Amino acid sequence: MTKTAIRSASYNQTLALAETFETLSHSQTEILNIVYRAAPLVSWTCPDTGAQKHWDLFDRTILRQLIFQIDVGQPEKPPIVSLTNAMLAADCDCTIRRIQQSLRKLESGGWLLRRYRADTNWRYARGMIEDPPGLDLRPLVQRLNELQILIDRDKVYRSEQKQAVLKPVSEIMIHDPMNRSDSHIKNQPKNISYDIDSNDKRPGDIMS
């Protein structure tokens, strides 16, 4: 018998989202690209502690390892990865405790579910069964469109900021210290000669 360990207050909402999964419509490369581009923009309030959370570099590393395990050759198969904490720790060159902390954090944000066997309480491969244990990435897959929206909004924002800085020259107002009108400036004679004393040297003049 397999059951899912309830570790976060957001579990029921995340599980409901996972159960809306029907088929995988993205390749591994597309998923990785979306996740890495959206990573700096992702933040949420942890329902268990009320603290503000975000994806750090280690979280992205774990997600990358998990995404590599998705069987994209069977798009109808739920993306539930059968890896133990020890396997992930070996892949990420860290302690099992560090893996546990990151997985708990990702689950609290509604990005994955940790599914365990009831008798052994650890994830392992069971083959094709209705409710396999492992790390359930269906929530992440179902939120790819949400991540893409974050990316698109950030792109628009950056574009607007760039346009605000690089205004066309025609929009820049030239200040006239004499406060003369345009008509006065236009009516000034175009060819004016000045008598300059050769002994009068101004700052910046080239000495011959």
GROMACS .gro file of C-alpha atoms in nm:
model
  208
    1MET     CA    1   0.000   0.000   0.000
    2THR     CA    2   0.125   0.349  -0.085
    3LYS     CA    3   0.029   0.672   0.085
    4THR     CA    4   0.141   1.032   0.064
    5ALA     CA    5   0.307   1.193   0.363
    6ILE     CA    6   0.129   1.514   0.459
    7ARG     CA    7   0.410   1.757   0.543
    8SER     CA    8   0.270   2.101   0.463
    9ALA     CA    9  -0.042   2.304   0.530
   10SER     CA   10  -0.067   2.359   0.154
   11TYR     CA   11  -0.074   1.984   0.082
   12ASN     CA   12  -0.442   1.952  -0.009
   13GLN     CA   13  -0.425   2.245  -0.250
   14THR     CA   14  -0.108   2.112  -0.410
   15LEU     CA   15  -0.254   1.762  -0.441
   16ALA     CA   16  -0.567   1.901  -0.607
   17LEU     CA   17  -0.347   2.081  -0.858
   18ALA     CA   18  -0.144   1.764  -0.922
   19GLU     CA   19  -0.459   1.566  -0.995
   20THR     CA   20  -0.546   1.801  -1.282
   21PHE     CA   21  -0.247   1.660  -1.474
   22GLU     CA   22  -0.342   1.489  -1.800
   23THR     CA   23  -0.036   1.487  -2.024
   24LEU     CA   24   0.313   1.635  -2.044
   25SER     CA   25   0.334   1.894  -2.320
   26HIS     CA   26   0.690   2.018  -2.261
   27SER     CA   27   1.029   1.863  -2.324
   28GLN     CA   28   1.296   1.844  -2.054
   29THR     CA   29   1.485   2.128  -2.220
   30GLU     CA   30   1.174   2.349  -2.225
   31ILE     CA   31   1.096   2.276  -1.860
   32LEU     CA   32   1.455   2.349  -1.754
   33ASN     CA   33   1.457   2.671  -1.954
   34ILE     CA   34   1.135   2.796  -1.795
   35VAL     CA   35   1.244   2.698  -1.444
   36TYR     CA   36   1.584   2.867  -1.471
   37ARG     CA   37   1.450   3.186  -1.629
   38ALA     CA   38   1.173   3.215  -1.372
   39ALA     CA   39   1.388   3.118  -1.072
   40PRO     CA   40   1.488   3.475  -0.971
   41LEU     CA   41   1.123   3.583  -0.990
   42VAL     CA   42   0.964   3.306  -0.781
   43SER     CA   43   0.861   3.384  -0.423
   44TRP     CA   44   0.585   3.276  -0.188
   45THR     CA   45   0.475   3.292   0.173
   46CYS     CA   46   0.530   2.964   0.355
   47PRO     CA   47   0.189   2.849   0.489
   48ASP     CA   48   0.359   2.675   0.783
   49THR     CA   49   0.577   2.960   0.912
   50GLY     CA   50   0.455   3.273   0.732
   51ALA     CA   51   0.810   3.341   0.616
   52GLN     CA   52   0.887   3.467   0.265
   53LYS     CA   53   1.053   3.199   0.054
   54HIS     CA   54   1.219   3.187  -0.286
   55TRP     CA   55   1.414   2.942  -0.500
   56ASP     CA   56   1.781   2.952  -0.414
   57LEU     CA   57   2.062   2.798  -0.618
   58PHE     CA   58   2.039   2.467  -0.432
   59ASP     CA   59   1.664   2.439  -0.492
   60ARG     CA   60   1.727   2.488  -0.864
   61THR     CA   61   1.993   2.217  -0.856
   62ILE     CA   62   1.750   1.968  -0.703
   63LEU     CA   63   1.477   2.061  -0.950
   64ARG     CA   64   1.723   2.013  -1.235
   65GLN     CA   65   1.813   1.664  -1.112
   66LEU     CA   66   1.446   1.573  -1.082
   67ILE     CA   67   1.351   1.713  -1.422
   68PHE     CA   68   1.625   1.502  -1.582
   69GLN     CA   69   1.442   1.194  -1.448
   70ILE     CA   70   1.108   1.276  -1.614
   71ASP     CA   71   1.013   1.020  -1.878
   72VAL     CA   72   0.915   1.253  -2.163
   73GLY     CA   73   0.880   0.950  -2.390
   74GLN     CA   74   0.553   0.870  -2.211
   75PRO     CA   75   0.374   1.207  -2.185
   76GLU     CA   76   0.063   1.050  -2.028
   77LYS     CA   77   0.269   0.902  -1.743
   78PRO     CA   78   0.262   1.118  -1.429
   79PRO     CA   79   0.606   1.274  -1.369
   80ILE     CA   80   0.671   1.102  -1.036
   81VAL     CA   81   1.044   1.052  -0.987
   82SER     CA   82   1.156   0.750  -0.784
   83LEU     CA   83   1.467   0.877  -0.608
   84THR     CA   84   1.564   0.848  -0.243
   85ASN     CA   85   1.713   1.130  -0.040
   86ALA     CA   86   2.044   0.943  -0.041
   87MET     CA   87   2.045   0.926  -0.422
   88LEU     CA   88   1.975   1.297  -0.449
   89ALA     CA   89   2.240   1.378  -0.190
   90ALA     CA   90   2.496   1.180  -0.391
   91ASP     CA   91   2.395   1.356  -0.714
   92CYS     CA   92   2.406   1.701  -0.553
   93ASP     CA   93   2.715   1.633  -0.340
   94CYS     CA   94   2.549   1.733  -0.014
   95THR     CA   95   2.404   1.582   0.304
   96ILE     CA   96   2.071   1.402   0.323
   97ARG     CA   97   1.953   1.663   0.573
   98ARG     CA   98   2.015   1.938   0.317
   99ILE     CA   99   1.803   1.746   0.066
  100GLN     CA  100   1.523   1.702   0.319
  101GLN     CA  101   1.520   2.074   0.399
  102SER     CA  102   1.500   2.175   0.034
  103LEU     CA  103   1.227   1.921  -0.051
  104ARG     CA  104   1.020   2.035   0.246
  105LYS     CA  105   1.061   2.394   0.130
  106LEU     CA  106   0.960   2.312  -0.229
  107GLU     CA  107   0.657   2.120  -0.108
  108SER     CA  108   0.547   2.410   0.113
  109GLY     CA  109   0.553   2.631  -0.196
  110GLY     CA  110   0.333   2.392  -0.391
  111TRP     CA  111   0.602   2.287  -0.641
  112LEU     CA  112   0.611   1.915  -0.568
  113LEU     CA  113   0.475   1.641  -0.340
  114ARG     CA  114   0.672   1.386  -0.143
  115ARG     CA  115   0.506   1.047  -0.174
  116TYR     CA  116   0.616   0.768   0.059
  117ARG     CA  117   0.546   0.400   0.114
  118ALA     CA  118   0.348   0.347   0.431
  119ASP     CA  119   0.555   0.050   0.551
  120THR     CA  120   0.909   0.177   0.487
  121ASN     CA  121   0.854   0.556   0.474
  122TRP     CA  122   1.103   0.607   0.191
  123ARG     CA  123   1.070   0.654  -0.180
  124TYR     CA  124   1.163   0.377  -0.418
  125ALA     CA  125   1.071   0.235  -0.758
  126ARG     CA  126   0.759   0.019  -0.766
  127GLY     CA  127   0.703   0.009  -1.141
  128MET     CA  128   0.364   0.084  -1.293
  129ILE     CA  129   0.118   0.108  -1.006
  130GLU     CA  130  -0.175   0.344  -0.969
  131ASP     CA  131  -0.024   0.562  -0.698
  132PRO     CA  132   0.357   0.516  -0.700
  133PRO     CA  133   0.585   0.657  -0.430
  134GLY     CA  134   0.846   0.915  -0.518
  135LEU     CA  135   0.876   1.287  -0.578
  136ASP     CA  136   0.566   1.405  -0.759
  137LEU     CA  137   0.647   1.682  -1.008
  138ARG     CA  138   0.294   1.720  -1.140
  139PRO     CA  139   0.245   2.046  -0.944
  140LEU     CA  140   0.554   2.196  -1.108
  141VAL     CA  141   0.443   2.081  -1.454
  142GLN     CA  142   0.096   2.225  -1.399
  143ARG     CA  143   0.245   2.561  -1.299
  144LEU     CA  144   0.476   2.604  -1.598
  145ASN     CA  145   0.230   2.847  -1.757
  146GLU     CA  146   0.231   3.047  -1.434
  147LEU     CA  147   0.610   3.063  -1.447
  148GLN     CA  148   0.601   3.167  -1.813
  149ILE     CA  149   0.367   3.455  -1.722
  150LEU     CA  150   0.622   3.573  -1.463
  151ILE     CA  151   0.893   3.563  -1.729
  152ASP     CA  152   0.682   3.756  -1.981
  153ARG     CA  153   0.585   4.022  -1.726
  154ASP     CA  154   0.947   4.068  -1.625
  155LYS     CA  155   1.045   4.103  -1.990
  156VAL     CA  156   0.783   4.376  -2.044
  157TYR     CA  157   0.892   4.555  -1.727
  158ARG     CA  158   1.258   4.552  -1.831
  159SER     CA  159   1.166   4.679  -2.176
  160GLU     CA  160   0.965   4.967  -2.028
  161GLN     CA  161   1.253   5.057  -1.796
  162LYS     CA  162   1.494   5.057  -2.089
  163GLN     CA  163   1.266   5.281  -2.295
  164ALA     CA  164   1.231   5.520  -2.002
  165VAL     CA  165   1.609   5.559  -1.985
  166LEU     CA  166   1.674   5.574  -2.360
  167LYS     CA  167   1.428   5.847  -2.456
  168PRO     CA  168   1.441   5.985  -2.812
  169VAL     CA  169   1.654   6.298  -2.846
  170SER     CA  170   1.349   6.489  -2.971
  171GLU     CA  171   1.187   6.450  -2.628
  172ILE     CA  172   1.480   6.609  -2.444
  173MET     CA  173   1.421   6.980  -2.360
  174ILE     CA  174   1.725   7.198  -2.421
  175HIS     CA  175   1.765   7.463  -2.153
  176ASP     CA  176   1.836   7.816  -2.274
  177PRO     CA  177   2.015   8.005  -1.991
  178MET     CA  178   1.907   8.341  -2.143
  179ASN     CA  179   1.544   8.228  -2.143
  180ARG     CA  180   1.495   8.346  -2.502
  181SER     CA  181   1.196   8.250  -2.708
  182ASP     CA  182   1.226   8.028  -3.015
  183SER     CA  183   1.137   8.321  -3.243
  184HIS     CA  184   1.412   8.531  -3.090
  185ILE     CA  185   1.667   8.258  -3.150
  186LYS     CA  186   1.551   8.204  -3.509
  187ASN     CA  187   1.577   8.579  -3.585
  188GLN     CA  188   1.939   8.601  -3.481
  189PRO     CA  189   2.185   8.664  -3.767
  190LYS     CA  190   2.347   8.342  -3.885
  191ASN     CA  191   2.688   8.484  -3.985
  192ILE     CA  192   2.851   8.659  -3.692
  193SER     CA  193   3.223   8.738  -3.678
  194TYR     CA  194   3.407   8.799  -3.356
  195ASP     CA  195   3.733   8.985  -3.299
  196ILE     CA  196   3.939   8.779  -3.060
  197ASP     CA  197   4.247   8.915  -2.899
  198SER     CA  198   4.534   8.678  -2.963
  199ASN     CA  199   4.649   8.736  -2.608
  200ASP     CA  200   4.312   8.637  -2.467
  201LYS     CA  201   4.344   8.269  -2.388
  202ARG     CA  202   4.041   8.089  -2.248
  203PRO     CA  203   4.046   7.759  -2.058
  204GLY     CA  204   4.055   7.481  -2.310
  205ASP     CA  205   4.218   7.688  -2.589
  206ILE     CA  206   4.504   7.515  -2.765
  207MET     CA  207   4.833   7.695  -2.714
  208SER     CA  208   5.023   7.735  -3.044
   0.00000   0.00000   0.00000
